[in-house]
Amino acid sequence: EDALKRFGADIIRLWASSQDYRQDINTSMALMGRMSDPYRRIRNTFRFLLGNLHDFDPRKDSVEYTALPEIDRWALHKTHRLIETVTRAFEGFEFHKVHHSIHHFCAVDMSAFYFDVLKDRLYTWGKDSTGRRAAQTALQEVLQALVKLSAPLLVHTAEEAWSAMKQKDEDLPSVHLATWPQVKTQWIDVELEKRWAKLIRIREGVLRGLETLRENKSIGKSLEAYICFYVPNKELYDFLKIHESALVPLLMV
């Protein structure tokens, strides 16, 4: 009861879901309080999604899957892998796996990578441009899946997000009445995931180099930098050449 007053119900629920109840559980105010950061990351993911879908109507603005840029198809692949993983974990009563999968998806796949790369397209491209609408098409799918997947854990936050959604796939007053999201197998693309895992590793290497330049005060923002790749073999050269058009937005240089 003290913890509920101090942190709120959803943070306590998030803490409970993080524990593997098949083993001894240690608890204290401090341990429960540590859930504030993971909770904030998930909540901020909802805020970003809702904020960037304010002018999106799926019925007229959606872009066909085949016309989406690869990075948006990557986001849909990750979303439907998440549905797969979370559903299996719930069915097996492995709530700690649900917790870690949703948190990793929000903090790493979305906030640290996809949203970061997307900002330029969302904020600077024409309002009705295909690129911006493509990004919103993916974000709408992410939001609808995420709000339903997180509802059993974050009952109040998910309900708040649901009430703020302008467009829903089900016209219902509560997320807790909604049907469970289904995996769209046609959106799961293993080869695409492998390609983007390689691009993300390259991006991480570049970001480390940019951070060094930032620390040296050589640059401020990454957009002040110009990247020149020296590659050790033709295979990597050909791979980068194929994805050349994706590199500038991916590396934000």
Tab-separated table of C-alpha atoms in Angstrom, residues 42-148:
chain	number	residue	atom	x	y	z
A	42	ILE	CA	7.256	2.672	-22.360
A	43	ARG	CA	5.065	5.701	-21.625
A	44	ASN	CA	7.279	7.955	-23.781
A	45	THR	CA	6.983	5.428	-26.613
A	46	PHE	CA	3.195	5.848	-26.451
A	47	ARG	CA	3.590	9.636	-26.374
A	48	PHE	CA	5.794	9.648	-29.478
A	49	LEU	CA	3.404	7.362	-31.362
A	50	LEU	CA	0.310	9.368	-30.416
A	51	GLY	CA	1.995	12.709	-31.111
A	52	ASN	CA	2.998	11.718	-34.621
A	53	LEU	CA	-0.362	10.232	-35.610
A	54	HIS	CA	-2.512	13.300	-34.847
A	55	ASP	CA	-3.225	13.954	-38.564
A	56	PHE	CA	-3.211	10.368	-39.856
A	57	ASP	CA	-6.348	8.647	-41.152
A	58	PRO	CA	-5.574	5.004	-42.072
A	59	ARG	CA	-8.525	4.844	-44.481
A	60	LYS	CA	-7.086	7.492	-46.812
A	61	ASP	CA	-3.460	8.028	-45.769
A	62	SER	CA	-2.115	4.463	-45.471
A	63	VAL	CA	0.679	3.367	-47.797
A	64	GLU	CA	0.640	-0.178	-49.199
A	65	TYR	CA	3.113	-2.567	-47.551
A	66	THR	CA	4.995	-3.137	-50.834
A	67	ALA	CA	5.506	0.638	-51.228
A	68	LEU	CA	6.944	1.127	-47.707
A	69	PRO	CA	10.684	1.856	-47.320
A	70	GLU	CA	12.663	-1.102	-45.944
A	71	ILE	CA	13.098	0.487	-42.520
A	72	ASP	CA	9.308	0.782	-42.097
A	73	ARG	CA	8.904	-2.872	-43.111
A	74	TRP	CA	11.617	-3.679	-40.542
A	75	ALA	CA	9.489	-1.942	-37.865
A	76	LEU	CA	6.440	-3.995	-38.869
A	77	HIS	CA	8.535	-7.179	-38.776
A	78	LYS	CA	9.729	-6.328	-35.250
A	79	THR	CA	6.171	-5.513	-34.149
A	80	HIS	CA	4.768	-8.831	-35.319
A	81	ARG	CA	7.702	-10.726	-33.831
A	82	LEU	CA	6.791	-8.973	-30.562
A	83	ILE	CA	3.159	-10.114	-30.853
A	84	GLU	CA	4.436	-13.652	-31.396
A	85	THR	CA	6.831	-13.561	-28.414
A	86	VAL	CA	4.464	-11.851	-25.967
A	87	THR	CA	1.530	-14.116	-26.843
A	88	ARG	CA	3.662	-17.221	-26.303
A	89	ALA	CA	4.991	-15.833	-22.994
A	90	PHE	CA	1.482	-15.034	-21.700
A	91	GLU	CA	0.264	-18.496	-22.665
A	92	GLY	CA	3.191	-19.983	-20.726
A	93	PHE	CA	2.592	-17.686	-17.689
A	94	GLU	CA	6.117	-16.275	-18.189
A	95	PHE	CA	5.234	-12.711	-17.302
A	96	HIS	CA	8.880	-11.663	-16.864
A	97	LYS	CA	9.404	-12.488	-20.568
A	98	VAL	CA	6.417	-10.309	-21.466
A	99	HIS	CA	7.890	-7.471	-19.400
A	100	HIS	CA	11.403	-7.714	-20.888
A	101	SER	CA	10.155	-8.136	-24.473
A	102	ILE	CA	7.904	-5.057	-24.333
A	103	HIS	CA	10.547	-2.948	-22.574
A	104	HIS	CA	13.289	-3.957	-25.056
A	105	PHE	CA	10.989	-3.236	-28.006
A	106	CYS	CA	10.165	0.259	-26.679
A	107	ALA	CA	13.609	1.257	-25.413
A	108	VAL	CA	15.907	-0.333	-28.007
A	109	ASP	CA	14.052	-1.154	-31.237
A	110	MET	CA	11.779	1.886	-31.259
A	111	SER	CA	13.147	4.803	-29.158
A	112	ALA	CA	16.902	4.281	-29.581
A	113	PHE	CA	16.740	3.349	-33.253
A	114	TYR	CA	13.556	3.554	-35.331
A	115	PHE	CA	12.099	6.776	-33.880
A	116	ASP	CA	15.512	8.418	-33.953
A	117	VAL	CA	15.948	7.722	-37.675
A	118	LEU	CA	12.318	8.635	-38.424
A	119	LYS	CA	12.279	12.153	-36.957
A	120	ASP	CA	13.631	13.853	-40.075
A	121	ARG	CA	10.966	12.253	-42.251
A	122	LEU	CA	8.172	12.999	-39.794
A	123	TYR	CA	9.118	16.601	-39.004
A	124	THR	CA	10.623	18.011	-42.211
A	125	TRP	CA	8.983	16.190	-45.137
A	126	GLY	CA	5.745	17.463	-46.674
A	127	LYS	CA	2.666	16.779	-44.592
A	128	ASP	CA	1.120	14.481	-47.227
A	129	SER	CA	4.377	13.207	-48.732
A	130	THR	CA	4.572	9.467	-49.350
A	131	GLY	CA	7.618	9.197	-47.064
A	132	ARG	CA	5.843	10.788	-44.094
A	133	ARG	CA	2.636	8.833	-44.665
A	134	ALA	CA	4.661	5.615	-44.959
A	135	ALA	CA	6.243	6.302	-41.568
A	136	GLN	CA	2.816	7.003	-40.062
A	137	THR	CA	1.433	3.780	-41.582
A	138	ALA	CA	4.063	1.815	-39.667
A	139	LEU	CA	3.595	3.871	-36.475
A	140	GLN	CA	-0.178	3.234	-36.527
A	141	GLU	CA	0.436	-0.531	-36.652
A	142	VAL	CA	3.023	-0.300	-33.861
A	143	LEU	CA	0.656	1.706	-31.641
A	144	GLN	CA	-2.335	-0.602	-32.110
A	145	ALA	CA	-0.288	-3.701	-31.316
A	146	LEU	CA	1.650	-2.175	-28.411
A	147	VAL	CA	-1.369	-0.747	-26.572
A	148	LYS	CA	-3.112	-4.149	-26.622
